Amino acid sequence: MSNGEDKTPKRSIEELLKLLSTGEKLTETEQKQMKDYKFWKTQPVPSLEEKIVTEGPIDTSKTPEDIPNTPFPLLKEFEWSTIDIENKDQLDEVYQLLYEHYVEDQDGTFRFKYSHEFFNWALKPPGWTKNWHVGVRVKDTNKLVAFISAIPVTLKLNSSQKEIPSVEINFLVIHKKLRNKRLAPVLIKEITRRVNKENIWQALYTAGVVLPSPLAVSRYTHRPINWSKLHDVGFSHLPANQTKAGMLAYYALPNTTKTPGLRELEEKDLDETFKLFTEFQKRFELIQDFTKEEFNHWMLGGKKDGSKSNVIKVYVVENEDGKITDFFSYYLLPFTVLNNSQHDELGIAYLFYYASDSAGKDNYKQRLNGLMTDALITSKQFNVDVFNCLSSQDNSYFIKDAKFGSGDGFLNYYLFNYRTFPMHGGIDPKTKEVVDDKTSGLGVVLL
Ligand SMILES: CCCCCCCCCCCCCC(=O)SCCNC(=O)CCNC(=O)[C@H](O)C(C)(C)COP(=O)(O)OP(=O)(O)OC[C@H]1O[C@@H](n2cnc3c(N)ncnc32)[C@H](O)[C@@H]1OP(=O)(O)O
């Protein structure tokens, strides 16, 4: 390290990704056996060693009437609190809890910089209900110390073409001081109760930790956009045989996009883009079966007043005949950087949904590479420093060529109360390396 450089310990970019995958270590958790999952072994999920022979729901015995009307008991110091995220103060409390406790960063240097706009997008898709934004408070002080959320989704498995009314579970968080006290199972049971009461029996969720039992595993990859800033904040180290100038040159991107007809999505494009997307999604084994209304929500960032979203960015390609042939989208969720003299924020983009009518054709790989390079280029104007994507979807067609590097964070995908055959998550099951040019089974993107 040269004189005058920041004293922040240098983290490899791999460690950044680990951080983004909520800091779980695969090797430790992998060793845990089914009998050790005291909570999960009681739940309707496939066990770790189970060979799936038929797909379908696990427990079909219950009806909403069988489900208790009252919340699960909590220790007497705590109480349940349904969070009204339309109330600014309550939304602030969720923000604060996630800001301080969601990311497992040992020295507390990096934190997700959520915004109200982000939550309005993530937690309020069509059909959302306040009842599924579940908090736990300390009775004495009213302090919010835990949270879990569900949003309604319809899932579809290519194998059966069956629609599965479900929820997506996300933003499970417990205050650091209340960890390892078995509160997570109580939160999970309570959200299950609330969802079951609405006659929904399946859920999709992802986690860095290995639980019984992942239906697929994918890997985080990241593409430096502003390498020198990543280096400044300690995310990227300089490889021994490289110079800073060499790294900058390697990751340099043009200022203008290359795909003819590429432009930002406008509301008038939504119908056509939705059709293109729905067709494209048939490639994958597990998808969210979006309604038009849901698609509009996710693409417009939940904005109803026609103003532009600061969270989700969507671009379409319109050909010479005025037809939408491709689109891509990514969302922005920056990190706040603490204790750094040069930077207080790190811009991070996450690849979201995309589609191309060249899928399955000879030029598909080339087309996708062009589109993703354009995605990287467009992201510069939103101060993105690193662009992330998983090895899911068709991402292995461009990850390597577009200079995404593999992180050591992995993301496990789970279905609650449903058995499916294992799906390809874009990595080699043995080496865990991102494969080349192979459609994964995963057509779902969770925030
Ligand atoms: C039909 C409707 C169904 C709806 C529900 C569907 C299921 C939804 C499932 C939730 C999907 C969430 C999706 C996301 O949001 S994934 C993001 C999770 N959040 C974080 O990583 C933020 C930082 N960490 C924390 O806040 C805590 O460490 C959490 C809250 C994660 C655990 O708190 P804590 O560390 O204090 O532990 P405990 O003593 O209370 O409890 C220990 C038990 O909890 C099991 N555990 C640990 N981590 C997870 C995890 N990420 N998913 C599921 N289970 C998990 C663990 O194996 C053990 O069970 P078992 O090993 O003994 O069996």
Short mmCIF file of C-alpha atoms and ligand atoms in Angstrom, two decimals:
data_model
loop_
_atom_site.label_atom_id
_atom_site.label_comp_id
_atom_site.label_asym_id
_atom_site.label_seq_id
_atom_site.Cartn_x
_atom_site.Cartn_y
_atom_site.Cartn_z
CA MET A 1 0.00 0.00 0.00
CA SER A 2 1.52 3.36 -0.97
CA ASN A 3 1.74 6.32 1.41
CA GLY A 4 -1.39 8.39 1.80
CA GLU A 5 -3.69 5.60 0.75
CA ASP A 6 -6.75 4.86 2.77
CA LYS A 7 -6.14 2.50 5.65
CA THR A 8 -9.31 0.52 5.04
CA PRO A 9 -8.32 -3.14 4.92
CA LYS A 10 -8.41 -4.27 1.33
CA ARG A 11 -11.20 -6.66 0.52
CA SER A 12 -11.16 -8.72 -2.60
CA ILE A 13 -14.06 -8.21 -4.92
CA GLU A 14 -15.02 -11.78 -4.10
CA GLU A 15 -15.55 -10.71 -0.52
CA LEU A 16 -17.82 -7.91 -1.66
CA LEU A 17 -20.05 -10.46 -3.27
CA LYS A 18 -20.01 -12.58 -0.19
CA LEU A 19 -21.20 -9.56 1.67
CA LEU A 20 -23.98 -9.09 -0.83
CA SER A 21 -25.09 -12.65 -0.37
CA THR A 22 -25.63 -11.81 3.32
CA GLY A 23 -22.29 -13.12 4.41
CA GLU A 24 -23.01 -16.79 4.79
CA LYS A 25 -20.22 -19.32 4.48
CA LEU A 26 -21.14 -22.28 2.38
CA THR A 27 -18.54 -24.61 3.78
CA GLU A 28 -19.64 -24.30 7.41
CA THR A 29 -23.32 -24.66 6.76
CA GLU A 30 -22.84 -27.44 4.25
CA GLN A 31 -21.64 -29.67 7.02
CA LYS A 32 -24.88 -29.36 8.94
CA GLN A 33 -27.03 -32.46 8.66
CA MET A 34 -30.78 -32.79 8.47
CA LYS A 35 -31.12 -33.80 12.12
CA ASP A 36 -29.34 -30.59 13.11
CA TYR A 37 -32.01 -28.42 11.48
CA LYS A 38 -34.21 -28.37 14.55
CA PHE A 39 -36.71 -26.04 12.96
CA TRP A 40 -36.49 -26.90 9.31
CA LYS A 41 -36.83 -30.64 9.89
CA THR A 42 -40.36 -29.94 11.18
CA GLN A 43 -41.38 -27.98 8.06
CA PRO A 44 -42.86 -29.20 4.75
CA VAL A 45 -39.62 -28.99 2.79
CA PRO A 46 -37.62 -31.78 1.11
CA SER A 47 -34.92 -33.19 3.37
CA LEU A 48 -31.30 -32.75 2.40
CA GLU A 49 -30.62 -36.28 1.31
CA GLU A 50 -33.98 -36.72 -0.42
CA LYS A 51 -34.08 -37.87 -4.06
CA ILE A 52 -37.05 -36.21 -5.66
CA VAL A 53 -39.15 -38.69 -7.60
CA THR A 54 -42.33 -36.72 -8.18
CA GLU A 55 -42.95 -33.03 -8.24
CA GLY A 56 -45.77 -31.46 -6.27
CA PRO A 57 -46.97 -30.06 -2.95
CA ILE A 58 -45.76 -31.77 0.23
CA ASP A 59 -48.57 -31.14 2.68
CA THR A 60 -52.03 -30.73 1.15
CA SER A 61 -54.02 -31.58 4.23
CA LYS A 62 -54.92 -28.13 5.51
CA THR A 63 -57.53 -25.49 4.74
CA PRO A 64 -57.54 -21.88 5.99
CA GLU A 65 -60.07 -22.91 8.65
CA ASP A 66 -57.48 -25.25 10.18
CA ILE A 67 -55.08 -22.37 10.70
CA PRO A 68 -55.14 -20.53 14.04
CA ASN A 69 -56.72 -17.07 14.01
CA THR A 70 -54.29 -15.69 16.54
CA PRO A 71 -50.57 -14.99 16.11
CA PHE A 72 -47.91 -17.34 17.39
CA PRO A 73 -46.95 -16.67 21.00
CA LEU A 74 -43.84 -14.57 21.55
CA LEU A 75 -41.69 -14.22 24.66
CA LYS A 76 -43.46 -11.85 27.04
CA GLU A 77 -41.00 -8.98 26.39
CA PHE A 78 -42.02 -8.83 22.71
CA GLU A 79 -45.12 -8.17 20.66
CA TRP A 80 -46.19 -8.58 17.05
CA SER A 81 -46.54 -5.41 15.03
CA THR A 82 -48.01 -5.27 11.54
CA ILE A 83 -46.04 -2.58 9.79
CA ASP A 84 -47.86 0.05 7.78
CA ILE A 85 -45.23 0.93 5.19
CA GLU A 86 -47.48 3.67 3.85
CA ASN A 87 -46.83 5.41 7.13
CA LYS A 88 -43.52 7.24 6.76
CA ASP A 89 -42.44 6.74 10.37
CA GLN A 90 -43.02 3.01 10.24
CA LEU A 91 -41.27 2.72 6.90
CA ASP A 92 -38.35 4.58 8.47
CA GLU A 93 -38.24 2.02 11.24
CA VAL A 94 -38.00 -0.85 8.73
CA TYR A 95 -35.35 1.11 6.86
CA GLN A 96 -33.36 1.63 10.05
CA LEU A 97 -33.58 -2.01 11.10
CA LEU A 98 -32.42 -3.23 7.70
CA TYR A 99 -29.78 -0.53 7.44
CA GLU A 100 -28.20 -1.52 10.72
CA HIS A 101 -28.78 -5.24 10.82
CA TYR A 102 -29.33 -6.74 7.35
CA VAL A 103 -25.78 -6.90 6.06
CA GLU A 104 -23.25 -8.93 7.95
CA ASP A 105 -20.26 -6.67 7.60
CA GLN A 106 -17.89 -7.36 10.47
CA ASP A 107 -16.47 -3.85 10.79
CA GLY A 108 -19.72 -2.15 9.78
CA THR A 109 -18.17 -0.30 6.85
CA PHE A 110 -20.80 -1.05 4.23
CA ARG A 111 -24.56 -0.87 4.50
CA PHE A 112 -27.39 -1.18 2.04
CA LYS A 113 -28.72 2.27 1.25
CA TYR A 114 -32.38 1.47 0.91
CA SER A 115 -34.80 4.24 0.04
CA HIS A 116 -38.51 4.74 0.52
CA GLU A 117 -38.82 4.43 -3.23
CA PHE A 118 -37.07 1.08 -3.11
CA PHE A 119 -39.45 -0.30 -0.48
CA ASN A 120 -42.51 1.03 -2.29
CA TRP A 121 -41.35 -0.90 -5.32
CA ALA A 122 -40.21 -4.06 -3.53
CA LEU A 123 -42.99 -4.45 -0.98
CA LYS A 124 -46.03 -3.06 -2.78
CA PRO A 125 -46.60 -5.04 -6.00
CA PRO A 126 -50.21 -5.64 -7.07
CA GLY A 127 -52.07 -7.66 -4.45
CA TRP A 128 -49.72 -6.68 -1.60
CA THR A 129 -51.18 -6.64 1.85
CA LYS A 130 -50.10 -4.84 4.97
CA ASN A 131 -50.76 -8.00 6.94
CA TRP A 132 -47.68 -9.58 5.35
CA HIS A 133 -45.27 -6.91 6.57
CA VAL A 134 -44.64 -8.44 9.94
CA GLY A 135 -42.60 -6.84 12.68
CA VAL A 136 -41.64 -7.68 16.25
CA ARG A 137 -41.29 -4.91 18.83
CA VAL A 138 -39.91 -4.76 22.34
CA LYS A 139 -43.01 -4.12 24.47
CA ASP A 140 -41.37 -1.67 26.86
CA THR A 141 -39.68 0.57 24.34
CA ASN A 142 -41.74 -0.11 21.19
CA LYS A 143 -38.47 -0.60 19.32
CA LEU A 144 -38.74 -2.61 16.10
CA VAL A 145 -36.30 -5.51 16.39
CA ALA A 146 -37.33 -7.99 13.72
CA PHE A 147 -39.09 -8.04 10.36
CA ILE A 148 -40.20 -10.45 7.64
CA SER A 149 -42.24 -9.79 4.50
CA ALA A 150 -44.27 -11.66 1.92
CA ILE A 151 -45.57 -10.50 -1.45
CA PRO A 152 -48.01 -12.43 -3.62
CA VAL A 153 -46.67 -14.15 -6.73
CA THR A 154 -47.87 -16.83 -9.10
CA LEU A 155 -45.15 -19.31 -9.88
CA LYS A 156 -45.03 -21.64 -12.83
CA LEU A 157 -43.00 -24.75 -13.40
CA ASN A 158 -42.28 -25.53 -17.00
CA SER A 159 -42.50 -29.26 -16.32
CA SER A 160 -46.14 -29.22 -15.26
CA GLN A 161 -47.27 -25.86 -16.68
CA LYS A 162 -49.20 -25.62 -13.44
CA GLU A 163 -49.76 -22.25 -11.86
CA ILE A 164 -48.82 -22.23 -8.20
CA PRO A 165 -50.31 -19.39 -6.15
CA SER A 166 -47.48 -18.47 -3.81
CA VAL A 167 -45.69 -15.75 -1.96
CA GLU A 168 -42.13 -14.54 -2.13
CA ILE A 169 -40.52 -14.17 1.29
CA ASN A 170 -37.85 -11.52 1.72
CA PHE A 171 -36.19 -9.05 4.12
CA LEU A 172 -36.08 -11.42 7.09
CA VAL A 173 -34.00 -9.61 9.67
CA ILE A 174 -33.40 -9.81 13.41
CA HIS A 175 -31.60 -7.20 15.49
CA LYS A 176 -27.99 -8.30 16.07
CA LYS A 177 -28.47 -8.41 19.84
CA LEU A 178 -31.34 -10.87 19.48
CA ARG A 179 -29.58 -13.35 17.26
CA ASN A 180 -29.39 -17.10 17.94
CA LYS A 181 -32.43 -17.03 20.20
CA ARG A 182 -34.69 -19.00 17.86
CA LEU A 183 -36.72 -15.96 16.89
CA ALA A 184 -36.37 -16.61 13.15
CA PRO A 185 -38.48 -19.81 13.28
CA VAL A 186 -41.21 -17.86 15.11
CA LEU A 187 -41.21 -15.14 12.44
CA ILE A 188 -41.34 -17.77 9.72
CA LYS A 189 -44.19 -19.62 11.41
CA GLU A 190 -46.15 -16.39 11.87
CA ILE A 191 -45.79 -15.31 8.24
CA THR A 192 -46.74 -18.85 7.20
CA ARG A 193 -49.88 -18.58 9.33
CA ARG A 194 -50.84 -15.26 7.80
CA VAL A 195 -50.24 -16.52 4.27
CA ASN A 196 -52.05 -19.84 4.87
CA LYS A 197 -55.05 -17.89 6.15
CA GLU A 198 -55.32 -16.50 2.62
CA ASN A 199 -55.36 -20.05 1.24
CA ILE A 200 -51.80 -19.87 -0.09
CA TRP A 201 -49.57 -22.84 0.75
CA GLN A 202 -46.35 -22.34 -1.22
CA ALA A 203 -43.51 -19.83 -1.01
CA LEU A 204 -40.36 -18.97 -2.92
CA TYR A 205 -37.31 -17.62 -1.08
CA THR A 206 -33.57 -17.41 -1.44
CA ALA A 207 -30.81 -17.39 1.13
CA GLY A 208 -27.05 -17.48 1.36
CA VAL A 209 -27.34 -20.23 3.96
CA VAL A 210 -27.91 -23.85 3.09
CA LEU A 211 -31.26 -25.04 4.41
CA PRO A 212 -33.30 -28.12 3.55
CA SER A 213 -33.30 -28.15 0.57
CA PRO A 214 -32.17 -25.90 -2.27
CA LEU A 215 -33.84 -26.57 -5.61
CA ALA A 216 -30.95 -24.73 -7.26
CA VAL A 217 -27.80 -22.85 -6.38
CA SER A 218 -26.48 -19.92 -8.33
CA ARG A 219 -23.38 -17.83 -7.96
CA TYR A 220 -22.91 -14.10 -7.65
CA THR A 221 -20.79 -12.42 -10.29
CA HIS A 222 -19.74 -8.81 -10.52
CA ARG A 223 -18.51 -6.48 -13.17
CA PRO A 224 -16.43 -3.52 -12.02
CA ILE A 225 -17.57 -0.31 -13.71
CA ASN A 226 -15.49 2.13 -11.71
CA TRP A 227 -12.52 0.00 -10.79
CA SER A 228 -10.49 2.75 -9.15
CA LYS A 229 -13.31 3.62 -6.75
CA LEU A 230 -13.78 -0.04 -5.87
CA HIS A 231 -10.08 -0.10 -5.18
CA ASP A 232 -10.28 3.08 -3.07
CA VAL A 233 -12.99 1.71 -0.79
CA GLY A 234 -11.17 -1.55 -0.38
CA PHE A 235 -13.36 -3.78 -2.50
CA SER A 236 -10.93 -4.58 -5.26
CA HIS A 237 -7.30 -5.35 -4.78
CA LEU A 238 -4.65 -4.91 -7.37
CA PRO A 239 -3.51 -8.32 -8.64
CA ALA A 240 0.22 -8.82 -8.15
CA ASN A 241 1.06 -8.82 -11.86
CA GLN A 242 -1.09 -5.80 -12.73
CA THR A 243 -0.91 -2.03 -12.69
CA LYS A 244 -3.79 0.30 -11.84
CA ALA A 245 -3.68 1.64 -15.39
CA GLY A 246 -3.87 -1.91 -16.68
CA MET A 247 -6.95 -2.63 -14.58
CA LEU A 248 -8.64 0.58 -15.72
CA ALA A 249 -7.95 -0.23 -19.34
CA TYR A 250 -9.24 -3.77 -18.91
CA TYR A 251 -12.57 -2.61 -17.50
CA ALA A 252 -12.96 0.51 -19.65
CA LEU A 253 -16.31 0.85 -21.38
CA PRO A 254 -17.34 3.09 -24.28
CA ASN A 255 -19.53 6.08 -23.50
CA THR A 256 -22.25 5.25 -25.96
CA THR A 257 -24.29 2.12 -26.45
CA LYS A 258 -23.88 -0.01 -29.56
CA THR A 259 -27.19 -1.78 -30.17
CA PRO A 260 -29.13 0.18 -32.83
CA GLY A 261 -32.58 1.21 -31.61
CA LEU A 262 -31.75 0.96 -27.90
CA ARG A 263 -33.65 3.47 -25.79
CA GLU A 264 -35.32 3.79 -22.41
CA LEU A 265 -38.63 2.00 -21.99
CA GLU A 266 -41.71 4.20 -22.29
CA GLU A 267 -45.17 3.35 -21.04
CA LYS A 268 -46.36 2.75 -24.59
CA ASP A 269 -43.86 -0.14 -24.91
CA LEU A 270 -45.24 -2.09 -21.98
CA ASP A 271 -47.74 -4.30 -23.85
CA GLU A 272 -45.23 -5.40 -26.47
CA THR A 273 -42.42 -5.80 -24.00
CA PHE A 274 -44.66 -7.92 -21.78
CA LYS A 275 -45.45 -10.23 -24.72
CA LEU A 276 -41.77 -10.55 -25.62
CA PHE A 277 -40.91 -11.25 -21.99
CA THR A 278 -43.65 -13.85 -21.49
CA GLU A 279 -42.47 -15.73 -24.57
CA PHE A 280 -38.82 -15.54 -23.52
CA GLN A 281 -39.52 -16.80 -20.00
CA LYS A 282 -40.68 -20.14 -21.42
CA ARG A 283 -36.98 -21.01 -21.63
CA PHE A 284 -36.73 -21.48 -17.89
CA GLU A 285 -38.00 -24.21 -15.60
CA LEU A 286 -39.16 -21.98 -12.76
CA ILE A 287 -40.69 -18.62 -13.48
CA GLN A 288 -42.94 -16.06 -11.92
CA ASP A 289 -46.05 -15.95 -14.06
CA PHE A 290 -46.51 -12.18 -14.18
CA THR A 291 -49.83 -10.55 -14.89
CA LYS A 292 -49.63 -7.47 -17.09
CA GLU A 293 -50.30 -5.35 -14.03
CA GLU A 294 -47.45 -6.99 -12.11
CA PHE A 295 -45.08 -6.59 -15.02
CA ASN A 296 -45.97 -2.90 -15.23
CA HIS A 297 -45.31 -2.50 -11.52
CA TRP A 298 -41.87 -4.10 -11.70
CA MET A 299 -40.86 -2.20 -14.82
CA LEU A 300 -42.16 1.22 -13.81
CA GLY A 301 -40.86 1.01 -10.26
CA GLY A 302 -44.34 1.24 -8.77
CA LYS A 303 -44.68 4.80 -10.04
CA LYS A 304 -48.23 5.75 -10.86
CA ASP A 305 -47.67 9.41 -11.72
CA GLY A 306 -45.60 8.82 -14.84
CA SER A 307 -42.40 10.02 -13.17
CA LYS A 308 -39.20 8.07 -13.69
CA SER A 309 -38.06 5.49 -11.17
CA ASN A 310 -34.72 6.00 -9.48
CA VAL A 311 -34.66 2.33 -8.57
CA ILE A 312 -35.38 0.33 -11.72
CA LYS A 313 -33.95 1.13 -15.13
CA VAL A 314 -35.41 -0.47 -18.23
CA TYR A 315 -34.23 -0.25 -21.84
CA VAL A 316 -35.87 -1.63 -24.96
CA VAL A 317 -34.58 -2.18 -28.48
CA GLU A 318 -36.95 -0.96 -31.17
CA ASN A 319 -36.08 -2.19 -34.66
CA GLU A 320 -36.57 -0.33 -37.93
CA ASP A 321 -40.12 -1.62 -38.24
CA GLY A 322 -41.00 -0.21 -34.83
CA LYS A 323 -41.03 -3.64 -33.20
CA ILE A 324 -39.60 -4.23 -29.72
CA THR A 325 -37.08 -7.02 -30.17
CA ASP A 326 -35.22 -6.97 -26.84
CA PHE A 327 -35.26 -5.41 -23.42
CA PHE A 328 -33.18 -5.45 -20.26
CA SER A 329 -33.64 -4.06 -16.78
CA TYR A 330 -31.55 -3.58 -13.67
CA TYR A 331 -32.20 -2.10 -10.27
CA LEU A 332 -30.06 0.20 -8.21
CA LEU A 333 -29.33 -0.42 -4.55
CA PRO A 334 -26.24 1.46 -3.40
CA PHE A 335 -24.09 0.84 -0.38
CA THR A 336 -23.35 3.55 2.14
CA VAL A 337 -19.61 3.52 2.83
CA LEU A 338 -18.65 4.47 6.38
CA ASN A 339 -15.20 5.41 7.64
CA ASN A 340 -13.70 6.22 4.27
CA SER A 341 -12.11 9.58 3.64
CA GLN A 342 -12.76 9.60 -0.10
CA HIS A 343 -16.16 8.04 -0.68
CA ASP A 344 -19.44 7.76 1.19
CA GLU A 345 -21.42 5.75 -1.31
CA LEU A 346 -20.90 2.86 -3.67
CA GLY A 347 -23.24 2.57 -6.64
CA ILE A 348 -24.46 -0.96 -7.23
CA ALA A 349 -26.67 -2.26 -10.04
CA TYR A 350 -28.29 -5.69 -10.09
CA LEU A 351 -29.40 -7.30 -13.30
CA PHE A 352 -33.15 -7.89 -13.23
CA TYR A 353 -35.31 -9.29 -16.06
CA TYR A 354 -34.50 -9.22 -19.76
CA ALA A 355 -35.64 -10.84 -23.00
CA SER A 356 -34.60 -11.09 -26.62
CA ASP A 357 -36.43 -12.40 -29.65
CA SER A 358 -33.11 -13.80 -30.84
CA ALA A 359 -33.26 -16.45 -28.09
CA GLY A 360 -32.63 -19.84 -29.60
CA LYS A 361 -31.20 -18.35 -32.81
CA ASP A 362 -27.58 -18.53 -33.97
CA ASN A 363 -26.83 -14.92 -33.05
CA TYR A 364 -28.29 -15.17 -29.54
CA LYS A 365 -25.02 -15.21 -27.62
CA GLN A 366 -23.66 -12.29 -29.58
CA ARG A 367 -26.91 -10.38 -29.21
CA LEU A 368 -27.06 -10.94 -25.46
CA ASN A 369 -23.45 -9.86 -25.10
CA GLY A 370 -24.19 -6.66 -26.99
CA LEU A 371 -27.23 -5.97 -24.84
CA MET A 372 -25.44 -6.59 -21.58
CA THR A 373 -22.49 -4.46 -22.57
CA ASP A 374 -25.02 -1.73 -23.29
CA ALA A 375 -26.58 -2.33 -19.88
CA LEU A 376 -23.16 -1.75 -18.32
CA ILE A 377 -22.64 1.40 -20.39
CA THR A 378 -26.04 2.87 -19.50
CA SER A 379 -25.44 2.17 -15.82
CA LYS A 380 -22.50 4.61 -15.76
CA GLN A 381 -24.89 7.58 -15.89
CA PHE A 382 -26.48 6.37 -12.62
CA ASN A 383 -23.13 6.37 -10.85
CA VAL A 384 -22.90 2.61 -10.77
CA ASP A 385 -19.51 1.38 -9.58
CA VAL A 386 -20.15 -2.34 -9.79
CA PHE A 387 -22.76 -4.26 -11.78
CA ASN A 388 -23.85 -7.58 -10.31
CA CYS A 389 -25.63 -10.55 -11.70
CA LEU A 390 -26.21 -14.13 -10.72
CA SER A 391 -25.43 -17.19 -12.81
CA SER A 392 -29.21 -17.76 -13.19
CA GLN A 393 -31.38 -17.01 -16.27
CA ASP A 394 -29.28 -17.08 -19.46
CA ASN A 395 -26.47 -15.16 -17.78
CA SER A 396 -23.78 -17.74 -18.48
CA TYR A 397 -23.99 -16.67 -22.14
CA PHE A 398 -22.38 -13.33 -21.34
CA ILE A 399 -20.83 -13.43 -17.85
CA LYS A 400 -17.32 -14.21 -19.00
CA ASP A 401 -17.21 -12.17 -22.20
CA ALA A 402 -18.69 -9.11 -20.50
CA LYS A 403 -15.96 -9.37 -17.80
CA PHE A 404 -18.11 -10.30 -14.85
CA GLY A 405 -15.91 -12.04 -12.28
CA SER A 406 -17.17 -14.85 -10.07
CA GLY A 407 -17.68 -13.97 -6.46
CA ASP A 408 -17.57 -16.48 -3.67
CA GLY A 409 -21.13 -15.77 -2.64
CA PHE A 410 -23.72 -18.37 -3.56
CA LEU A 411 -27.46 -18.03 -3.54
CA ASN A 412 -29.72 -20.97 -2.73
CA TYR A 413 -33.27 -21.09 -4.08
CA TYR A 414 -36.06 -22.70 -2.10
CA LEU A 415 -39.71 -23.58 -2.43
CA PHE A 416 -41.76 -24.05 0.71
CA ASN A 417 -44.17 -26.99 0.67
CA TYR A 418 -43.33 -28.06 -2.87
CA ARG A 419 -41.01 -30.70 -4.29
CA THR A 420 -39.32 -30.01 -7.60
CA PHE A 421 -36.58 -31.78 -9.46
CA PRO A 422 -33.25 -30.03 -8.96
CA MET A 423 -32.62 -27.17 -11.37
CA HIS A 424 -29.50 -25.90 -13.01
CA GLY A 425 -28.36 -22.66 -11.41
CA GLY A 426 -25.71 -21.75 -13.99
CA ILE A 427 -22.79 -23.32 -12.13
CA ASP A 428 -21.06 -26.66 -12.40
CA PRO A 429 -22.36 -28.74 -9.47
CA LYS A 430 -18.89 -30.03 -8.65
CA THR A 431 -16.51 -27.17 -9.32
CA LYS A 432 -19.11 -24.44 -8.58
CA GLU A 433 -17.68 -22.49 -11.51
CA VAL A 434 -20.03 -20.57 -13.79
CA VAL A 435 -20.70 -22.72 -16.85
CA ASP A 436 -20.48 -21.56 -20.45
CA ASP A 437 -23.53 -20.79 -22.55
CA LYS A 438 -26.15 -22.88 -20.82
CA THR A 439 -29.70 -21.84 -20.05
CA SER A 440 -30.27 -22.27 -16.33
CA GLY A 441 -33.53 -23.47 -14.85
CA LEU A 442 -34.04 -20.23 -12.97
CA GLY A 443 -36.21 -17.62 -14.59
CA VAL A 444 -36.98 -15.90 -11.29
CA VAL A 445 -35.12 -12.89 -9.94
CA LEU A 446 -35.62 -12.04 -6.27
CA LEU A 447 -34.49 -8.74 -4.83
C1 LIG B 1 -46.82 -20.73 2.53
C2 LIG B 1 -46.18 -19.61 3.06
C3 LIG B 1 -44.79 -19.95 3.66
C4 LIG B 1 -43.99 -18.71 4.07
C5 LIG B 1 -42.64 -19.06 4.72
C6 LIG B 1 -41.66 -19.71 3.77
C7 LIG B 1 -40.28 -19.88 4.40
C8 LIG B 1 -39.51 -18.57 4.48
C9 LIG B 1 -38.15 -18.79 5.05
C10 LIG B 1 -37.41 -17.48 5.26
C11 LIG B 1 -36.79 -16.94 4.01
C12 LIG B 1 -36.00 -15.69 4.25
C13 LIG B 1 -35.45 -15.10 3.01
C14 LIG B 1 -34.51 -13.95 3.39
O1 LIG B 1 -34.93 -12.90 3.76
S1 LIG B 1 -32.83 -14.30 3.30
C15 LIG B 1 -32.07 -12.98 4.20
C16 LIG B 1 -31.92 -13.33 5.62
N1 LIG B 1 -31.47 -12.19 6.41
C17 LIG B 1 -30.19 -11.95 6.74
O2 LIG B 1 -29.31 -12.69 6.41
C18 LIG B 1 -29.97 -10.70 7.55
C19 LIG B 1 -28.97 -10.88 8.67
N2 LIG B 1 -29.30 -12.03 9.51
C20 LIG B 1 -30.31 -12.06 10.42
O3 LIG B 1 -31.04 -11.11 10.61
C21 LIG B 1 -30.49 -13.37 11.18
O4 LIG B 1 -29.29 -14.09 11.20
C22 LIG B 1 -31.61 -14.27 10.61
C23 LIG B 1 -32.97 -13.55 10.74
C24 LIG B 1 -31.37 -14.63 9.15
C25 LIG B 1 -31.67 -15.60 11.39
O5 LIG B 1 -31.81 -15.33 12.75
P1 LIG B 1 -30.80 -15.93 13.84
O6 LIG B 1 -29.47 -16.00 13.23
O7 LIG B 1 -30.97 -15.17 15.09
O8 LIG B 1 -31.32 -17.46 14.04
P2 LIG B 1 -32.43 -17.97 15.06
O9 LIG B 1 -31.77 -18.49 16.30
O10 LIG B 1 -33.50 -16.98 15.27
O11 LIG B 1 -33.03 -19.21 14.25
C26 LIG B 1 -32.22 -20.24 13.83
C27 LIG B 1 -32.99 -21.02 12.78
O12 LIG B 1 -33.23 -20.17 11.63
C28 LIG B 1 -32.68 -20.79 10.48
N3 LIG B 1 -32.22 -19.73 9.56
C29 LIG B 1 -31.14 -18.97 9.65
N4 LIG B 1 -31.06 -18.12 8.61
C30 LIG B 1 -32.14 -18.37 7.84
C31 LIG B 1 -32.63 -17.82 6.65
N5 LIG B 1 -31.99 -16.84 5.99
N6 LIG B 1 -33.78 -18.30 6.14
C32 LIG B 1 -34.45 -19.27 6.76
N7 LIG B 1 -34.04 -19.84 7.91
C33 LIG B 1 -32.89 -19.39 8.45
C34 LIG B 1 -31.54 -21.62 11.00
O13 LIG B 1 -31.19 -22.64 10.07
C35 LIG B 1 -32.15 -22.18 12.26
O14 LIG B 1 -33.07 -23.22 11.96
P3 LIG B 1 -32.63 -24.75 12.14
O15 LIG B 1 -31.31 -24.90 11.47
O16 LIG B 1 -32.52 -25.02 13.61
O17 LIG B 1 -33.69 -25.58 11.49
#
